[in-house]
Short mmCIF file of C-alpha atoms in Angstrom, two decimals:
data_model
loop_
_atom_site.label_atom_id
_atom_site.label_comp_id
_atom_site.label_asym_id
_atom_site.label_seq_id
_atom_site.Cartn_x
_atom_site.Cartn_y
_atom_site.Cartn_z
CA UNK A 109 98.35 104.57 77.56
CA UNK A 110 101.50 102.35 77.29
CA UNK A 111 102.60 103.69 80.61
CA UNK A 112 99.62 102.73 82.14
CA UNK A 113 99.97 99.36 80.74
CA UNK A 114 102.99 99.04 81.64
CA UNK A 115 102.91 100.26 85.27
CA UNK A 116 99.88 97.00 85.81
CA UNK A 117 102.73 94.68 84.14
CA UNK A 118 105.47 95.49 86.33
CA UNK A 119 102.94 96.34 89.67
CA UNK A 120 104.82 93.64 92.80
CA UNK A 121 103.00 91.44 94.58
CA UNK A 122 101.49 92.55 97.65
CA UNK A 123 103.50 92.02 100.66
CA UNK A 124 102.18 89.76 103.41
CA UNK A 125 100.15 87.29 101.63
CA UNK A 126 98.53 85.41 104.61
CA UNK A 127 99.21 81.68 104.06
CA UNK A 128 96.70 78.75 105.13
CA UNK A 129 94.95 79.74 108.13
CA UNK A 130 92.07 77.59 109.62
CA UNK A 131 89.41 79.49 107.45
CA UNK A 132 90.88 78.10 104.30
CA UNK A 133 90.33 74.72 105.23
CA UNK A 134 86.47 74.99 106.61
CA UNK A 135 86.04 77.35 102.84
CA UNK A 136 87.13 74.09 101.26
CA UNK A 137 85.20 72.02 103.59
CA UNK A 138 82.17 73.80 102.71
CA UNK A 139 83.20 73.75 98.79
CA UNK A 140 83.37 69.42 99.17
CA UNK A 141 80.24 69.58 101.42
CA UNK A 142 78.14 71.88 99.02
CA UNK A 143 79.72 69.44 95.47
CA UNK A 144 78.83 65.91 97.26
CA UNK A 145 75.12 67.81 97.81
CA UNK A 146 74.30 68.85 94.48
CA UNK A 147 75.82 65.79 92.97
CA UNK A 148 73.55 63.70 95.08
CA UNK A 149 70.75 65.75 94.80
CA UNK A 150 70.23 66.87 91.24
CA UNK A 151 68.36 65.05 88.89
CA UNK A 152 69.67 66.82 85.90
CA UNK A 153 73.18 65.92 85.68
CA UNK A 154 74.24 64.74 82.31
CA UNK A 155 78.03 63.60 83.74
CA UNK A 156 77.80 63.00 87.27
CA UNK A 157 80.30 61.27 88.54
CA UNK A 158 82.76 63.76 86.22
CA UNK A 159 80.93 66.86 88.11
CA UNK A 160 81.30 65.32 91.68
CA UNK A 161 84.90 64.27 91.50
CA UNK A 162 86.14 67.19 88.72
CA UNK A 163 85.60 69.82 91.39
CA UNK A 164 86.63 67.51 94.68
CA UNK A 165 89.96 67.34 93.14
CA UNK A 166 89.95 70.88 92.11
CA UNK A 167 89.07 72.19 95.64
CA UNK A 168 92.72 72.07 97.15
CA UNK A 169 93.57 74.99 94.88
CA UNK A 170 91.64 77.40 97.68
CA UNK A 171 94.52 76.55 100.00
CA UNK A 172 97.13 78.29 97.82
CA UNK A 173 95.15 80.70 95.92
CA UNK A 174 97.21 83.35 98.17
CA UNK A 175 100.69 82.36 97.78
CA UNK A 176 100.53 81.00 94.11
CA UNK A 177 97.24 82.87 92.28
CA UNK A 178 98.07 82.56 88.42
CA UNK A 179 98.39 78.80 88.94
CA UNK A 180 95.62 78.24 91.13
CA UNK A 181 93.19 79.67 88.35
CA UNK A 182 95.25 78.14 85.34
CA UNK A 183 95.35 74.82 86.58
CA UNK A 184 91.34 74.22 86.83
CA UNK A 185 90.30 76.61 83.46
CA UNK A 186 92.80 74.63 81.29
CA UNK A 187 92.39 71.44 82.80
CA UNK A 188 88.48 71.98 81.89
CA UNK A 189 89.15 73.34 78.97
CA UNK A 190 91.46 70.05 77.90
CA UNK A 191 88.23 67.39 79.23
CA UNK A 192 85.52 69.62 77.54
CA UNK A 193 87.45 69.58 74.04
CA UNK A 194 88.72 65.71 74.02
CA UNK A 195 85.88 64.09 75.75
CA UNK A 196 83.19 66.26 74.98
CA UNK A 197 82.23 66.05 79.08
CA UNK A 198 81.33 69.00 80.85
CA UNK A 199 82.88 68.64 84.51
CA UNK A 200 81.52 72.22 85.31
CA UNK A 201 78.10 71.94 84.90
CA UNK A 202 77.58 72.03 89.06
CA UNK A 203 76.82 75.97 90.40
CA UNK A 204 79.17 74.65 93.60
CA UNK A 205 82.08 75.56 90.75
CA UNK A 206 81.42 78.62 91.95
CA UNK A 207 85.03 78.78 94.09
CA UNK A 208 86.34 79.68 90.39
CA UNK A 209 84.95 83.09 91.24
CA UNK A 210 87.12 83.00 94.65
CA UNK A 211 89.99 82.11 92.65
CA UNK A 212 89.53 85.26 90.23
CA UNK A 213 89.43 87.43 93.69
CA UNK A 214 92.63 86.31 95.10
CA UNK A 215 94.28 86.96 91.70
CA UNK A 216 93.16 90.57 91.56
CA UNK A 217 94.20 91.11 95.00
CA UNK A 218 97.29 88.82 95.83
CA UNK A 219 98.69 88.70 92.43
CA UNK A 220 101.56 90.54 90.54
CA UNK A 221 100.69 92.38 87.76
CA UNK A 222 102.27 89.61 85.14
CA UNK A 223 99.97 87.41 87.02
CA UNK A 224 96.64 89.34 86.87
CA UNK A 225 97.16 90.48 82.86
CA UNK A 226 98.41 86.48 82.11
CA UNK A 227 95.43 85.37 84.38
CA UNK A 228 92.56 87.58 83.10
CA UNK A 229 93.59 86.86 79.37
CA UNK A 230 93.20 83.04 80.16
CA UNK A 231 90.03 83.22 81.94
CA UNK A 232 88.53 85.35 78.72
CA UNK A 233 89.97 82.90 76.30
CA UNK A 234 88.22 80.19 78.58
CA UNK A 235 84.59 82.27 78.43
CA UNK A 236 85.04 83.19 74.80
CA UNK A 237 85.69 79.40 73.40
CA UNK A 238 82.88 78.42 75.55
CA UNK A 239 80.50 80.73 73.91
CA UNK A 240 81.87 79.72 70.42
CA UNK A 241 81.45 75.93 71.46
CA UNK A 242 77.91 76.13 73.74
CA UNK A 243 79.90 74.37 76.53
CA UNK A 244 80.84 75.53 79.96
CA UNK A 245 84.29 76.39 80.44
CA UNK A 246 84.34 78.25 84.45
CA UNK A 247 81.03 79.46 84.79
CA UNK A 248 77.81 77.38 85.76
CA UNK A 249 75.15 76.82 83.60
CA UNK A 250 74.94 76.57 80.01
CA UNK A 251 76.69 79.58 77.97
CA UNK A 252 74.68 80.82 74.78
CA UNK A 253 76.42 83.36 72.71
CA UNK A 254 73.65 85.57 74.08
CA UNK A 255 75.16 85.22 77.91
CA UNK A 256 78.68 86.52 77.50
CA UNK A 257 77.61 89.84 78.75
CA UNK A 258 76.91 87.92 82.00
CA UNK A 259 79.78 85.62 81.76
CA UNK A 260 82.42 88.57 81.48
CA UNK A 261 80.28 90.40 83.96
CA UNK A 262 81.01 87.74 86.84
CA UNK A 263 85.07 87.88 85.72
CA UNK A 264 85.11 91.69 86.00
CA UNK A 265 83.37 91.98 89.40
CA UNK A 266 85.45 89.40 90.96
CA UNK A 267 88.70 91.15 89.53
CA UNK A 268 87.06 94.44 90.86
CA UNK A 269 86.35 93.24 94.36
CA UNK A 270 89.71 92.05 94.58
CA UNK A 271 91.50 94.97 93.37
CA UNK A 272 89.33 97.18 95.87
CA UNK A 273 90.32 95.19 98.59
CA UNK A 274 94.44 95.35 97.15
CA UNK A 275 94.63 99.29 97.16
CA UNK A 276 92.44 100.12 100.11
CA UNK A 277 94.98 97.57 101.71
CA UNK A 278 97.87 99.78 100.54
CA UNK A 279 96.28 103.20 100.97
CA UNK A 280 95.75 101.79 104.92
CA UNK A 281 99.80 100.47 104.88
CA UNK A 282 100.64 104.28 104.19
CA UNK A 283 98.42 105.96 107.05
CA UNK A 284 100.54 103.24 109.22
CA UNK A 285 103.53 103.92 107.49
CA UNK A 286 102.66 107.93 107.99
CA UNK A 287 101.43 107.90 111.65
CA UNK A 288 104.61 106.25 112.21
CA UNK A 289 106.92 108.58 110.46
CA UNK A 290 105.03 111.38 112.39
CA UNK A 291 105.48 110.20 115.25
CA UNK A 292 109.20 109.09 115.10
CA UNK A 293 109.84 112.72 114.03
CA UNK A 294 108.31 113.63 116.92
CA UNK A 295 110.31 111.31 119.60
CA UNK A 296 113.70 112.85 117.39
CA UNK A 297 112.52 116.41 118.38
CA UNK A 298 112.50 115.19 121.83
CA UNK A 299 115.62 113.49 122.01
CA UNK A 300 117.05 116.58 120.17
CA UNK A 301 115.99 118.76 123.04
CA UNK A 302 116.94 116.56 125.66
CA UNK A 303 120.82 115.82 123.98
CA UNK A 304 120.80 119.03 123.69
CA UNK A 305 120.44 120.52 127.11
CA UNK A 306 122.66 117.98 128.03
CA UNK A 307 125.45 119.05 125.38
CA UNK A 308 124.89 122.60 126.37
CA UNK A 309 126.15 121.74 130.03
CA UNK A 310 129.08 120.70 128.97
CA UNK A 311 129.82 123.32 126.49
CA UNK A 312 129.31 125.63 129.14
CA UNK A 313 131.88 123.35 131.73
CA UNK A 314 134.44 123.15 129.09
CA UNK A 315 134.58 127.22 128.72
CA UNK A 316 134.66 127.64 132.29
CA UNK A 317 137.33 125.15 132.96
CA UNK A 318 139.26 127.09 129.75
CA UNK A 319 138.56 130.32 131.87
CA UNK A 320 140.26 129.00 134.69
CA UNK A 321 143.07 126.79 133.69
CA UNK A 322 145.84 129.30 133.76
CA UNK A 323 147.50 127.55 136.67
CA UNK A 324 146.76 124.55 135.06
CA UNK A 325 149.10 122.30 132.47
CA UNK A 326 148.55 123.00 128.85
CA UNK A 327 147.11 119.16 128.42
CA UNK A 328 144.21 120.31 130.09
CA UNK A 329 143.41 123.30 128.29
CA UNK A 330 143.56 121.43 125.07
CA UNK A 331 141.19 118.64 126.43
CA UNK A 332 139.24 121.34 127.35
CA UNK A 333 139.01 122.31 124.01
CA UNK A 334 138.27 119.52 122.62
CA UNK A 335 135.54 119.12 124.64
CA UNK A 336 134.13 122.19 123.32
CA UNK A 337 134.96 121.53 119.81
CA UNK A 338 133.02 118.06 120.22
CA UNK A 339 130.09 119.39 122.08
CA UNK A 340 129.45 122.44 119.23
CA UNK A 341 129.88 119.84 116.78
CA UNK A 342 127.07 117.39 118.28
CA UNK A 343 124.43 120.27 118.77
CA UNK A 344 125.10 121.71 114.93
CA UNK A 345 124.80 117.67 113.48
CA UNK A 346 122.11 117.60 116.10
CA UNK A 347 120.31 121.23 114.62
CA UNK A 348 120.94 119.40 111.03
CA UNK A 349 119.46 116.47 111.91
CA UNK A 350 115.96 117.80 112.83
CA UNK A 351 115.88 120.27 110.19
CA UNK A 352 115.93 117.54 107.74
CA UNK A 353 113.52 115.75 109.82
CA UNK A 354 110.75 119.21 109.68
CA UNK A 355 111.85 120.11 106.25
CA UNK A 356 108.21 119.12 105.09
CA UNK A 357 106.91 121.43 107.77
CA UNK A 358 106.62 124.68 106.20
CA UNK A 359 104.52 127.57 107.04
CA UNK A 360 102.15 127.41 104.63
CA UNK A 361 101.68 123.59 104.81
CA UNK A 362 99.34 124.44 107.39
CA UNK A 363 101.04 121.69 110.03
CA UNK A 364 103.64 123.77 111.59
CA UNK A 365 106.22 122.17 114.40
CA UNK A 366 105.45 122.44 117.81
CA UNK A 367 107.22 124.73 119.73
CA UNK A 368 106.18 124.48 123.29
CA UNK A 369 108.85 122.70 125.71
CA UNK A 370 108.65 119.13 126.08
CA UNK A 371 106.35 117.30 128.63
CA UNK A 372 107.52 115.67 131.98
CA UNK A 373 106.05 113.63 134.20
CA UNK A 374 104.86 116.60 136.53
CA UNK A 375 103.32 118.37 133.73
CA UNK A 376 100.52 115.12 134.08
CA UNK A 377 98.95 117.33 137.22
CA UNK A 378 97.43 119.66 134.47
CA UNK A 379 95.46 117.05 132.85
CA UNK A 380 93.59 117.15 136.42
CA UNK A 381 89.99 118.43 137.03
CA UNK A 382 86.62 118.73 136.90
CA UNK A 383 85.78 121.04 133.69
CA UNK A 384 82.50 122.47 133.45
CA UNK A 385 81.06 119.71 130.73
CA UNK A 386 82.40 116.38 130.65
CA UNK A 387 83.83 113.61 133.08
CA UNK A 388 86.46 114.50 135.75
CA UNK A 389 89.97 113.64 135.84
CA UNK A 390 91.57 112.29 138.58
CA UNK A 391 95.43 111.71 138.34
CA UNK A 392 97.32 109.43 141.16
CA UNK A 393 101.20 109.09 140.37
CA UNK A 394 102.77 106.19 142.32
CA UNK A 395 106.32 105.43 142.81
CA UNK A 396 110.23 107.10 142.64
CA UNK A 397 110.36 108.84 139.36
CA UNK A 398 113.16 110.41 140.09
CA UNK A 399 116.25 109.60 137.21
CA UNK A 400 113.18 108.87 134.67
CA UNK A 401 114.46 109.85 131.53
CA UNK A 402 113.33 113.00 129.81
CA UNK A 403 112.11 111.34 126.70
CA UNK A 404 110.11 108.43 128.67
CA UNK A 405 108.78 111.05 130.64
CA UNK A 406 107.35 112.98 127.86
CA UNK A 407 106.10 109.52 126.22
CA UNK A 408 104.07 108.84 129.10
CA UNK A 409 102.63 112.49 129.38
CA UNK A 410 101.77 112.18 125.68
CA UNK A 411 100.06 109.18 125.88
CA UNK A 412 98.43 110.09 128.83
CA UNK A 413 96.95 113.56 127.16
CA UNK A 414 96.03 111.46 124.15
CA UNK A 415 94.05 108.98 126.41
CA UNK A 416 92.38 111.32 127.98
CA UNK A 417 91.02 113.72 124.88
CA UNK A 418 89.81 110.48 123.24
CA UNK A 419 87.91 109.66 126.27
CA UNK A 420 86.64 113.20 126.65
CA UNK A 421 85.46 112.82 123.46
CA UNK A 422 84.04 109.38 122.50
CA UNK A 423 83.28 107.98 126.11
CA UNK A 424 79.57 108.31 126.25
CA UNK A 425 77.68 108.90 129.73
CA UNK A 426 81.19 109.06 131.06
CA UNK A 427 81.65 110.91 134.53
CA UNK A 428 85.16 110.28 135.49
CA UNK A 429 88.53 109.45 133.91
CA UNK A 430 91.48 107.73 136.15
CA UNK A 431 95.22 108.42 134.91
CA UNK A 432 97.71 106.17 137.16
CA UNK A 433 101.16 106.09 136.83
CA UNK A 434 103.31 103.53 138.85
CA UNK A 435 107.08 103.76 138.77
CA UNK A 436 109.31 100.96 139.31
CA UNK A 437 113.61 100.52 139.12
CA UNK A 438 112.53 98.74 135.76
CA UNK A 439 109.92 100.46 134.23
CA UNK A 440 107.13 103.21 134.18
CA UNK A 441 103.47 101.85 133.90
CA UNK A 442 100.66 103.98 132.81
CA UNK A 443 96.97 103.42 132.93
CA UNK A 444 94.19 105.61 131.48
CA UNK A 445 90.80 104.48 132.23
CA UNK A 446 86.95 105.74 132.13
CA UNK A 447 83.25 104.06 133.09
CA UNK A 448 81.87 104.92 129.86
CA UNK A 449 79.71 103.08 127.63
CA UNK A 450 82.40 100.00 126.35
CA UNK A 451 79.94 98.78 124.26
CA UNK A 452 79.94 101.70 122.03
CA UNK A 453 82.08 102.03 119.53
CA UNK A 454 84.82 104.58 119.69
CA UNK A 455 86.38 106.13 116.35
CA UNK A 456 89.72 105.45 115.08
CA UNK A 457 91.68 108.66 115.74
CA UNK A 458 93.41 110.58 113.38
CA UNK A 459 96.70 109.29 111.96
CA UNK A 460 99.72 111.02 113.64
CA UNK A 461 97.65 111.96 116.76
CA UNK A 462 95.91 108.83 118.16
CA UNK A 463 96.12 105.34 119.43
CA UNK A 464 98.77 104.51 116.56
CA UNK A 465 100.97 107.03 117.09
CA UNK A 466 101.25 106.10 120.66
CA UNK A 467 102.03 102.71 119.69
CA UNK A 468 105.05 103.38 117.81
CA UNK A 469 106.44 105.80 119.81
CA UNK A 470 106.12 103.24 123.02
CA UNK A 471 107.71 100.25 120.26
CA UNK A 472 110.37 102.64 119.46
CA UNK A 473 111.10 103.22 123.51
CA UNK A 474 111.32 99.28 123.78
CA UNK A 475 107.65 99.42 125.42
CA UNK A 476 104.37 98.59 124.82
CA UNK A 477 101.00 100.23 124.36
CA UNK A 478 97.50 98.63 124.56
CA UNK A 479 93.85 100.19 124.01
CA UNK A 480 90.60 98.18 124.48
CA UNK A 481 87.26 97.53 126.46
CA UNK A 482 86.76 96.69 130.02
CA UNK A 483 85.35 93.45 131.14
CA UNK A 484 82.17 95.82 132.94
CA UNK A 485 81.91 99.42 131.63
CA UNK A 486 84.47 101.38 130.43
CA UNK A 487 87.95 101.93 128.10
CA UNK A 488 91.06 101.64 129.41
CA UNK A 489 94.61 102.28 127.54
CA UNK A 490 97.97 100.75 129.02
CA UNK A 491 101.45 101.64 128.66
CA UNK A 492 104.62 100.19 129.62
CA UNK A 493 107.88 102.05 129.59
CA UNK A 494 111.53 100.92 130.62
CA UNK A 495 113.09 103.46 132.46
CA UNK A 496 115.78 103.07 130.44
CA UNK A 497 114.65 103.11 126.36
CA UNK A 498 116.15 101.66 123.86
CA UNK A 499 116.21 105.08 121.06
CA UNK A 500 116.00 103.58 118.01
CA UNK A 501 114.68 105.67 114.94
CA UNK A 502 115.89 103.94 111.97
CA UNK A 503 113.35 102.91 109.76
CA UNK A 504 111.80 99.15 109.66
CA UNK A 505 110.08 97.48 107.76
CA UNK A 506 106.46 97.09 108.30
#
């Protein structure tokens, strides 16, 4: 139990805290609006000029309830609690106090855990002396001793709603976090295998040349061998490198590494035809793509394949899927398109596998990768490539 505690007292912030966007201002708008209505309106007011202007003034606290939580709910509990007990007044007697239970929301969800314990335990101090007292300290409507159970049920949903919304946010950051470490794992077995042939070469040069350098001065022999030396040493830190990055990928973990050789651009003629159910696929390749690098190769066959099983699968009344590549001296531009249904709506696909994976792995190339409707009928994704990538698989933040 005083782990548990302890683990809400010292839980961070959540990163990224949106600050005031344009539907902070029309929320207060509507706050002021739906106050200067009720305080015209009502006949039963016993203070209302105090109800009108108390929450008018208290209204600006929406606009930072993100950024600065614990003091955007302290600042209107305490300063009701302070008129209520000297003056007797009740500035809360209006239901359009009602943005209190906003406030309680963005603490649960934006706030550390310091801030949500300090928070909550004001707020029940707040409903607890008004029960004691009759008065109204951040709820509408009268409180009777009898209504706490109401009172307290209004605070917990609130603080529910907004921790729902905090760790569904977080369990979603991971899947990102893991489709992108799946598929950076990925683009490192490629590079691995493409280094590698390349290393290989000129293992097998530098032997050759060691073969043959009898007639030759020593100097060359021993820069000969320390080609060797250097080119045995790359594929071993190489062979280390992925290991560590499949060391999760056991054989009983039931997701084991793929073997097959990597993808190239002519392997996107397979992804051709007319299979017996389902649309057709028609694939037009456009430009030199000679000197393409392996790895963008295989990025764009990946995609491509991706594209193409999605829109086998979710493109309803589909009869024919387009693949294009065009090839450029700059870049490689790929476009995967159908005439099915656009205004259905197509599942996310699984992490490491779909749409998000792609992303990355065109980000971590220096490219781009886009997914969406057609104007008419149909889905089309987009991908652009540089021909030559920038290989960068170092983590970032997110």
């Amino acid at each position: 139990m005083h782990g548990l505690l302890r683990s809400v007292w010292d839980e961070p912030r959540p990163p990224g805290a949106p600050r005031r966007v344009w539907r902070d201002w029309a929320l207060t708008g509507l706050f002021a609006l739906a106050v200067v209505l009720e305080g015209t309106l009502r006949t039963d007011l016993l203070w209302r000029p105090l109800s009108i202007v108390y929450p008018l003034v208290m209204l600006p606290t929406l606009l930072w309830r993100r950024t600065h939580p614990l003091a955007c709910l302290a600042v209107p509990v305490i300063v009701t609690g302070l008129i209520q007990n000297v003056t007797g007044a009740d500035p809360a007697e209006m239901g359009s106090v009602a943005y209190m239970v906003i406030l309680l929301y963005a603490l649960s969800r934006w706030g550390s855990g310091r801030e949500m314990t300090l928070g909550l335990g004001l707020i029940t101090a707040a409903v607890t002396t008004s029960t004691l007292t009759g008065q109204v300290a951040t709820v509408p409507g009268q409180l009777a001793a009898s209504d706490v159970i109401g009172a307290f049920t209004v605070v917990f949903a609130a603080f529910a709603l907004g921790g729902a919304f905090r760790y569904r946010a977080r369990a979603r950051a991971r899947e990102l976090d893991q489709v992108k470490l799946l598929e950076r794992e990925q683009l490192a077995r490629d590079l691995h295998d493409t280094v590698a042939h390349h290393v290989s070469a000129m293992a097998i040069r530098a032997q050759a040349g060691i073969a043959t350098a009898a007639t030759h001065p020593n100097a060359a022999v021993d820069a000969l061998r320390v080609i060797e030396a250097e080119a045995s040493r790359t594929l071993a830190e190489m062979r280390a490198m992925v290991r560590v990055l499949r060391r999760d990928r056991t054989p009983g973990s039931g997701d084991m590494p793929e073997l097959a050789p990597n993808p190239h651009l002519a392997d996107l003629q397979q992804l051709a035809g007319r299979p017996k159910v389902g649309p057709a696929v028609e694939v037009l390749i456009d430009g030199d793509l000679d000197g393409v690098p392996p790895s963008v190769g295989a990025a764009v066959y990946r995609i491509a394949q991706e594209s193409v099983t999605n829109a086998r699968r979710h493109a309803r009344h589909a009869t024919r899927i387009e693949v294009r590549v065009a090839a450029d001296d700059d870049s490689v531009r790929l476009r995967v398109s159908d005439d099915g249904d656009s205004t259905a709506t197509r599942p996310t696909p699984s992490p490491g596998y779909g749409l998000l994976g792609m992303i990355e792995r065109a980000d971590l190339l220096g490219g781009t990768c886009e997914a969406g409707p057609n104007p008419g009928r149909g889905w089309t994704v987009t991908a652009v490539l540089p021909r030559t990538p920038k290989h960068d698989v170092s983590p970032r933040s997110t």
